[in-house]
Structures are given as C-alpha cells and as structure tokens.
XYZ file of C-alpha atoms in Angstrom:
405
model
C -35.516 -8.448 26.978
C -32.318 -7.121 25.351
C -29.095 -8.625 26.813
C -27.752 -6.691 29.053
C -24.793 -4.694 28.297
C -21.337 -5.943 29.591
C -18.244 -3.784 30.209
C -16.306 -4.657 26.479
C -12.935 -5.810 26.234
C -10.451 -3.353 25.422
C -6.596 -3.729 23.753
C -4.916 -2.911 27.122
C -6.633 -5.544 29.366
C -5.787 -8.039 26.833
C -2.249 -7.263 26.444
C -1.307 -8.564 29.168
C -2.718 -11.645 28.059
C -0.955 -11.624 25.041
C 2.499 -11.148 26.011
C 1.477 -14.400 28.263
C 0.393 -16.219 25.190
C 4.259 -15.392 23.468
C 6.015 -18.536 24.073
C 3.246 -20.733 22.687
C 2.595 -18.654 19.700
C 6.470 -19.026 18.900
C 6.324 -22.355 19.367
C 3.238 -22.465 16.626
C 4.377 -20.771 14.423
C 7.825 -22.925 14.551
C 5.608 -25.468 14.150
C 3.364 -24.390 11.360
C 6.604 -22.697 9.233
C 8.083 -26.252 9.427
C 5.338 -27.624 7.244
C 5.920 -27.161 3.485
C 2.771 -26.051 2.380
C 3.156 -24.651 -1.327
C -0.058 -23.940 -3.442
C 0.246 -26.868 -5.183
C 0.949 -29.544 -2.339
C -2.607 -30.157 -1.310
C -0.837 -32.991 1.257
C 1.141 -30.030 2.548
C -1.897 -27.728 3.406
C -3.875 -30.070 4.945
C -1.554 -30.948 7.438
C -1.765 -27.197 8.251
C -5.528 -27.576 7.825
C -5.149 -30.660 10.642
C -3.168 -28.683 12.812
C -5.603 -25.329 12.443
C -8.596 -27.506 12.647
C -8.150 -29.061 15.623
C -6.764 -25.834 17.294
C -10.775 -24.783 16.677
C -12.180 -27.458 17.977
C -10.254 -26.097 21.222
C -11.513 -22.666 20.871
C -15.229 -24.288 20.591
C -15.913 -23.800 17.088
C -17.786 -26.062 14.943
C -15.515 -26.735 11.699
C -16.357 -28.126 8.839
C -14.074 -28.867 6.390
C -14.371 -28.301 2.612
C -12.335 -30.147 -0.435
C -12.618 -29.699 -3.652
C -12.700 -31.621 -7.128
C -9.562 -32.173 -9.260
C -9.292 -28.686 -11.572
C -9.197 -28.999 -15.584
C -4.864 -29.473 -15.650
C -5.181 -32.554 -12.762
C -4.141 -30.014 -9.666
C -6.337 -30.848 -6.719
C -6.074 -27.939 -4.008
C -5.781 -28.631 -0.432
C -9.079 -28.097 1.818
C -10.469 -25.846 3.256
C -11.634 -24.914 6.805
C -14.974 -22.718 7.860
C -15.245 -22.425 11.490
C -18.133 -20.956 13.383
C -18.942 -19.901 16.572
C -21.832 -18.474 18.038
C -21.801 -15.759 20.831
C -24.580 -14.457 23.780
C -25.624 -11.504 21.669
C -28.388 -12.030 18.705
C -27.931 -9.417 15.622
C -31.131 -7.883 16.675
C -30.095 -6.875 20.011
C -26.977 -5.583 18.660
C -24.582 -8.458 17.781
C -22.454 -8.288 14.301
C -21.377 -11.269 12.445
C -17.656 -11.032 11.942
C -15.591 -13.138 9.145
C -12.052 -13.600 10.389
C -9.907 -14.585 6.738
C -6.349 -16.207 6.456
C -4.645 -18.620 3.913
C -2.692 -21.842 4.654
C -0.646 -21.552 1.181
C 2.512 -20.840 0.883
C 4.254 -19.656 -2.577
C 7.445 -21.804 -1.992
C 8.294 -25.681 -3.158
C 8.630 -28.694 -1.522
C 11.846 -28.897 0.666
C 12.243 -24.980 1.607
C 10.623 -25.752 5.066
C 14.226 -28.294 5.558
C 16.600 -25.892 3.446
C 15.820 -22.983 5.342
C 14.088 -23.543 8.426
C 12.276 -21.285 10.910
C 15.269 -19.474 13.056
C 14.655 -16.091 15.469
C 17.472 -13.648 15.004
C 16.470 -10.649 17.567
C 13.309 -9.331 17.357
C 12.754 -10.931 13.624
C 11.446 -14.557 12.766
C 12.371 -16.028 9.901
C 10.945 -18.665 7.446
C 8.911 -19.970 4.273
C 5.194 -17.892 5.083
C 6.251 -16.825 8.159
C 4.699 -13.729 7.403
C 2.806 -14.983 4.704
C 0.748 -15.905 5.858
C 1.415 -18.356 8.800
C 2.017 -15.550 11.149
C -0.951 -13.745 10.153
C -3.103 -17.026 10.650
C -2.166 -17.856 13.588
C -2.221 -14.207 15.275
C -5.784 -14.757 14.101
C -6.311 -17.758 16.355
C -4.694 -16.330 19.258
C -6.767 -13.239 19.403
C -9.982 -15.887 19.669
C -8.223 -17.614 22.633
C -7.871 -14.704 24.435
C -11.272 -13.445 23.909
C -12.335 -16.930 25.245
C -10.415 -16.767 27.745
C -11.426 -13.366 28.762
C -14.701 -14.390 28.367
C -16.188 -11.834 25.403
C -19.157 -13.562 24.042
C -20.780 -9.838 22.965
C -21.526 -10.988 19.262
C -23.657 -12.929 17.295
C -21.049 -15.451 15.205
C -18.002 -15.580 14.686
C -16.069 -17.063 11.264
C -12.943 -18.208 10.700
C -12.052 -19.046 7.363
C -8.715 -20.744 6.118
C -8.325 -21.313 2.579
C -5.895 -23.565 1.162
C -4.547 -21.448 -2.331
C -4.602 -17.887 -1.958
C -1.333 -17.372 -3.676
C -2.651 -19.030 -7.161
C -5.571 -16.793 -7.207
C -8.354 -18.941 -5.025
C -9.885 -20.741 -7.786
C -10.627 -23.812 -5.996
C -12.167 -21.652 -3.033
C -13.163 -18.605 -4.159
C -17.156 -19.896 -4.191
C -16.914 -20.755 -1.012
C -15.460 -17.724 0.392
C -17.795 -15.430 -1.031
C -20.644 -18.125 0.173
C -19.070 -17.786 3.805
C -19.150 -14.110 3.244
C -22.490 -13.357 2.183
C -24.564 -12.005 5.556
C -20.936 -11.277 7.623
C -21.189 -7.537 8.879
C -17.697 -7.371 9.029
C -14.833 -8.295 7.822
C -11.170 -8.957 9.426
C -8.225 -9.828 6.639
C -4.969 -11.825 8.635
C -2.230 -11.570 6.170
C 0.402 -8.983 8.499
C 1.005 -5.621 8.749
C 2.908 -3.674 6.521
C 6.545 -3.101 6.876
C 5.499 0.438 8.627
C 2.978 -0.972 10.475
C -0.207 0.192 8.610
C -3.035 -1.999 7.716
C -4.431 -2.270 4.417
C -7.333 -0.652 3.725
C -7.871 -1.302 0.174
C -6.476 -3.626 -2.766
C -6.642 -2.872 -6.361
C -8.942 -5.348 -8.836
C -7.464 -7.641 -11.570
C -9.199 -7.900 -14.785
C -7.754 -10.659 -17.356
C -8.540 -10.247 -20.729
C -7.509 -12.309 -23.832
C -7.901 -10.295 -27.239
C -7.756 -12.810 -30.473
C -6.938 -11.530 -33.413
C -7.638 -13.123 -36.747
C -6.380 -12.111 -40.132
C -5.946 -13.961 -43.630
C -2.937 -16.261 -44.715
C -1.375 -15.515 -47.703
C 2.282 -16.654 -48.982
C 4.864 -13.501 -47.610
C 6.568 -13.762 -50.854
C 4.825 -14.350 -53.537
C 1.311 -13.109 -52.660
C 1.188 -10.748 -49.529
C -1.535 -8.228 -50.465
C -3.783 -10.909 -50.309
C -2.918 -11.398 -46.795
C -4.095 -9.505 -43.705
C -1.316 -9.477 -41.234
C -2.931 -10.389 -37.451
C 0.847 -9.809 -36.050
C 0.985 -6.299 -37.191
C -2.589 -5.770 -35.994
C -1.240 -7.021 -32.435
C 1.130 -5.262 -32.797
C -0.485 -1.817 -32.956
C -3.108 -3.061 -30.337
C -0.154 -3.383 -27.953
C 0.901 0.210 -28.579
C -2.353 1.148 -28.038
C -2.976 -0.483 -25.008
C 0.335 0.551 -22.948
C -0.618 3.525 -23.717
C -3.735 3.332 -22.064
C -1.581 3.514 -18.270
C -1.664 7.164 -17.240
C -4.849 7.782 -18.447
C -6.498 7.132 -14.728
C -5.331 7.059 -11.286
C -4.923 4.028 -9.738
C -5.025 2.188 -13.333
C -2.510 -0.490 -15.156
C -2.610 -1.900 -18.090
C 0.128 -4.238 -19.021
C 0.322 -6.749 -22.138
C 2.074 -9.335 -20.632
C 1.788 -12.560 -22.903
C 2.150 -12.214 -26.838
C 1.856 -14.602 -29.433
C 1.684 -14.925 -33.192
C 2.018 -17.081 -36.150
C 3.752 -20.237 -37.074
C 6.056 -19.549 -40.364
C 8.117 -17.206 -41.253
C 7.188 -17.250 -44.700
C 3.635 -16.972 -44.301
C 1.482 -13.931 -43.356
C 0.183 -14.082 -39.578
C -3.071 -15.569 -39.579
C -3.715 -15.156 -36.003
C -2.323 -13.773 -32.760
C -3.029 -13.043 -29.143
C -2.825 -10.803 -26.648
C -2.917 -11.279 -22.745
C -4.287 -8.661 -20.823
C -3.867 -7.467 -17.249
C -6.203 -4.644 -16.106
C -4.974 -3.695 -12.374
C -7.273 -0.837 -10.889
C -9.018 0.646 -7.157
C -12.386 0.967 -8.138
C -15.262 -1.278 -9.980
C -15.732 1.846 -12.197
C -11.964 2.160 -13.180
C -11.947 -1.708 -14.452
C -15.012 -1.010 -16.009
C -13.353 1.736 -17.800
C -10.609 0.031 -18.905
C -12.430 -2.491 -20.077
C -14.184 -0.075 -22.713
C -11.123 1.054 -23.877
C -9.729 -2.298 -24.447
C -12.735 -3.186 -26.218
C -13.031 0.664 -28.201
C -9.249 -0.387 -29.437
C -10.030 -4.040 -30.666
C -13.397 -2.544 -32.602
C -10.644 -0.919 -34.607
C -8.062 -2.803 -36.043
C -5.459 -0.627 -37.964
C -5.296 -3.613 -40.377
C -7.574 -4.044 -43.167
C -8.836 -7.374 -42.952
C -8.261 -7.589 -39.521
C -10.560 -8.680 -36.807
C -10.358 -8.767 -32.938
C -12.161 -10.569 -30.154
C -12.579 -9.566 -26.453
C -12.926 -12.466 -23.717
C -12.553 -11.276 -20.428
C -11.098 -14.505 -18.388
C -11.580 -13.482 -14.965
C -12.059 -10.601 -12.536
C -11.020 -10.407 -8.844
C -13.233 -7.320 -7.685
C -11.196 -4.051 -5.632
C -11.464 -4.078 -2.156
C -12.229 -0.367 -2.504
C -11.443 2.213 0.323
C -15.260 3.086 1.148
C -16.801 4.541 3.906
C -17.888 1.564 5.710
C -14.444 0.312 5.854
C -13.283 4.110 6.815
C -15.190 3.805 10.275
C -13.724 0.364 10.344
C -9.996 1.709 10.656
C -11.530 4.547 12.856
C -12.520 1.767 15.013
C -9.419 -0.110 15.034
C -7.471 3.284 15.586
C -9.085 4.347 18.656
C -8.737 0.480 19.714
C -5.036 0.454 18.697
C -4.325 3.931 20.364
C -5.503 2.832 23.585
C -2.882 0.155 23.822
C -0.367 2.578 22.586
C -0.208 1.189 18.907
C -0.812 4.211 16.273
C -1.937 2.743 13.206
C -1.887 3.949 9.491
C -3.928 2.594 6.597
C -2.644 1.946 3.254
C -3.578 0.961 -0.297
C -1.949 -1.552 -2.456
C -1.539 -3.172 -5.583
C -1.756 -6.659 -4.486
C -4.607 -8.897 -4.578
C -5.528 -11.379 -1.866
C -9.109 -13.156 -0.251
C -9.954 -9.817 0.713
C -10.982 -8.215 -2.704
C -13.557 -11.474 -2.810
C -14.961 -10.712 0.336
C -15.257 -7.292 -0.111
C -16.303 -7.804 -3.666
C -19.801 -9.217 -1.916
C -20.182 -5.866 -0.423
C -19.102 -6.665 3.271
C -16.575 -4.566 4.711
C -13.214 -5.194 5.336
C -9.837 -4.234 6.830
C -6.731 -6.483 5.965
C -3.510 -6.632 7.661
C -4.148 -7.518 10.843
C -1.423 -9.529 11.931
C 1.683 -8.666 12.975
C 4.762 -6.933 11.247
C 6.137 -8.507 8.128
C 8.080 -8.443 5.445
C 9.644 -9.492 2.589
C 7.119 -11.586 1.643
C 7.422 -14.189 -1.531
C 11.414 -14.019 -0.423
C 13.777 -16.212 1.435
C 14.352 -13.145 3.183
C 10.787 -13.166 4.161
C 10.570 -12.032 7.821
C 8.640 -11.528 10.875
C 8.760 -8.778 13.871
C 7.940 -11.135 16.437
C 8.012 -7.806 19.316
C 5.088 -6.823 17.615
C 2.684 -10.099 18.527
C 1.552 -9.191 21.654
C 0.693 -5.521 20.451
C -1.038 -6.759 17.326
C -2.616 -9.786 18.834
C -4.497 -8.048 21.798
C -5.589 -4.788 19.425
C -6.920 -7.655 16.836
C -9.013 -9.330 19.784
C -10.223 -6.191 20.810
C -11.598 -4.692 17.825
C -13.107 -8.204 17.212
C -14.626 -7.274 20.608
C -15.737 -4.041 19.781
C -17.185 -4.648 16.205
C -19.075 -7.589 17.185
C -21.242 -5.423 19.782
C -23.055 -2.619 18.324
C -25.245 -1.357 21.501
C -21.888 1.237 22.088
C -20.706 2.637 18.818
C-alpha cells in the first residue's frame, strides 16, 4: 500500500518558525564565526566539525565522520562529516533522496576569528566565513530543525554533507563527495545567496593543464644555431593561447605561471607553461583542450617539442534542464512566502560542480544574503534568515515527495 499522501509543508507555514528560530541561529553563527577554521588548520575545522556533528545527532541523523591521510607536501585536512537520515516515504512510492552540501573551511589564517570578530551592525553580520560559508551551513541545519519540528518526514533520505577544504579545491574530499553523491536525486548547494538575492544555477569548470616544452642547449654566444630555444617556443605558445579567449562563450584561457631556463648565457633548454581552462559546459573544456593541444603539436621553433598533461579537472555544474525545473520549483516555493528569486551563473567553482559533475542535479546558493566573500569586509544580511531558511526547508519538503509535482 502506497503511503498515504500528507498535506506538504510550504515556505509560509514555516516562516513563522523561522523568525522563532532567529535568536539561536545568531547565537550559532557567533559561535561558529569565532572558530578560526582556515583550509589548512585541520584542528580548526574539526572543532566546527564537533560542533556541526553533534548538532546532527540532535536532528536524528546518523553521522559518520570521515578523515583523511596526510597529502604528498605533509598538509592533513580536517574531517569530514556525512549525515543521513531516513524519512516515511520509500523512493518507489515517491520519495527523492536529497544531498544537502556546505563547507566548514574558511580562506582566512589563524588569529582573524580574535582580530576581527563576529559584530552585527543593522541588518548585516559581520565576520571571517560568515557568509562563507558558516552562514550558509548553518541555514542548512536550521531548515532540517524546522522540518523536524514540523514534522515532514515525506522523503526517502536525507544527506548532509560538510566538507572540511572547499576553498583549496577539495582534494582531500572530493572522493567522498562524489561517493555521497552517487544515487542522490537532488541536490541542494549552502554557500549564500548572491548579493541580489539570486541563487546559482550553474558554475563554470576548471581545467589545469601543464605544457613542457623541451628544446636543445647550446652556448648563446658562441654556438646558438645549434640550439633550439624552448623560451621562445613558450613564448609564442603563450601568444597563442591568450588568444584562444573570445573564441567561445563562456570560455577563459589564462597562462598564469611561466617558467624558463637557468643561464643567461645559455640557450633555453626547457620551459613551462601553466594552464587554466575556465568554461560552462563539458563540451567547451573539451574544446579548449584541443586547441591547447592543436597549438603544442606545433611549435614555431625548429627543434622544439611540447607536452600536454592535463593536472586536474573540476567538471561545470552546467545550467540543464533538470536543474531548470529545480529553480522552477524553488520559485514557486519562494514566491509563496513572498521571496522572488533569480538564478545566476558564475565563474566560481565550489562542491557543487563535483556533485553535479556525477550527473545529479543541483541548485547552489541557498543560504542567505552575502557578500563580500574572501574579504574582511565579508558580510551577512542577517533580515534575510528567516526568509531564506523557511523557503530552503520547504523546497527540501517539496523535492523530497514526488506523488505532487
């Protein structure tokens, strides 16, 4: 017998809620923006991945917690929290799986948390990740205590994810969120809102490349033809390659690391090139990537060769359909509580692209109103948290049951 269909919770019911839950999300996030929690202070991020943790245990999630080996330079990276939660309603009478991402990292060094503490000036919260992500997190884990407490159980699991280094890239944890991903229906991104308001409904991909080139030695003054100079091979490569950024929309190209020789007096046997490939689509960084590799088949030196590595690749989180009728969704849900949203794209790169980069789709930006991110004039709209909070809880509502599209 299929469960029986329950009136869902909507944004407007629950904002009352979440103006009640104010206070003691201020108080959080005062809390959480007083921990320094940089990238590279694993001790740092797991006190916010103590503090997060147990704040699941209290919304009835099993947690486990994840930590990871030393990398190759000696960094260790905090740990890493998966929390899951099963609801009343099985996938095949109509439940969704819903992954709910946010990271615990902040970009800033030890002692910013004392210099320049978390303050409220108006309408606008201030402090290191306020926005960035601490804001964001925790909106995430008040929307789940209000569903709780309103008693929405209309899904089949529930997943929140925390990872602990976002803002290098996610190399410790980027296996284990697309792990976590794989099987999610949906997916819900915290970092906040734009500055407008809008939510972010796609990310462009990074592509890093490194091109080698390798020439011939040969003394610059008293034998140079019998060199073949990898610096002036680079050289043209980099001309080349610039020029590359116009050629498709939504495509960068930028040769941001150069290097070359040892001695003056001696013709460049080798140089290299550091490539950054920034683009919307899979088929745009695939594109790029051709051309790169078109350009290195042929040197403009004589004598001159060139290698292609591509180092990593952090897929788009592409604007598809899926994740269209996603905003739809959260649009209709948002209007309803009197919040009119827009959706944007942008350049920046975040756990997102990896979850959408296993096909599941996503929306990011659902926290509240932020700013200045990466700044210390980084900043947070705290008169939008009740609005943002209760429209995040009820499109978690309203995804996670599909018996009334």
């Amino acid at each position: 017998m299929s469960a029986p269909v329950r009136r869902r919770a909507s944004a407007p019911e629950l904002l009352g809620p979440a103006r009640a839950h104010r206070a003691q999300y201020l108080h959080d996030l005062e809390e959480l923006v007083s921990i320094d929690s940089g990238s590279y202070n694993a001790a740092g991020v797991n006190k916010v991945a103590d503090w997060v943790e147990r704040r699941l245990h209290r919304l009835g999630f099993d947690v486990e917690r994840v930590g990871f080996p030393p990398a190759p330079d000696g960094h260790r990276a905090g740990d890493a929290l998966v929390g899951r939660k099963r609801g009343a309603l099985r996938e095949r009478e109509g439940g969704r799986r819903i992954i709910l991402a946010g990271h615990m990292d902040t970009v800033f060094e030890d002692g910013t948390a004392a210099a320049r503490p978390f303050g409220v000036n108006g309408s606008l919260a201030s402090g290191p990740g306020v926005s960035d992500d601490k804001g964001g997190l925790l909106a995430g884990l008040t929307a789940l205590e209000i569903l709780g407490e309103h008693g929405t159980d209309a899904y089949d699991e529930l997943v929140f994810l925390a990872t602990p280094d976002e803002e290098i890239g996610s190399p410790a944890s980027r296996d284990l969120i697309e792990a976590t991903a794989q099987g999610m229906h949906y997916g819900l991104g915290l970092e906040c809102a734009r500055e407008n308001g809008d939510l972010v409904i796609a990310r462009k991909g990074v592509a890093d490349f490194r091109l080698t080139v390798t020439g011939k030695a040969a003394h610059a003054g008293i034998e140079p033809e019998r060199g073949a100079n990898a610096a002036l091979a680079a050289a043209h490569l980099i001309v080349t390659l610039q020029a590359l950024n116009g050629h498709w929309d939504d495509v960068t190209v930028n040769v941001g690391v150069v290097r070359a020789g040892t001695r003056a007096n001696i013709v460049c046997p080798e140089a290299e090139l550091r490539i950054e490939v920034r683009a919307a689509t899979t088929a745009d960084v695939q594109r790029a990537k051709r051309a790169i590799q078109e350009a290195a088949d042929h040197p403009v030196v004589p004598g001159t060769t060139v290698l292609v590595e591509q180092l990593d690749l952090c897929p788009p989180m592409e604007d598809t359909p899926a994740s269209r009728r996603m905003f739809d969704k959260a649009r209709q849900v948002a209007h309803a509580a009197g919040v009119e949203l827009g959706a944007t794209a942008t350049g920046g790169v975040g756990d997102a692209n990896l979850i959408a980069g296993t096909g599941v789709p996503i929306l990011d930006g659902l926290g509240p109103i932020g700013g200045a991110d990466h700044t210390p004039q980084e900043w947070l709209d705290i008169s939008s948290v009740p609005q943002r909070v209760a429209v995040l809880a009820a499109l978690v509502a309203s995804l996670g049951d599909a018996r009334n599209p």
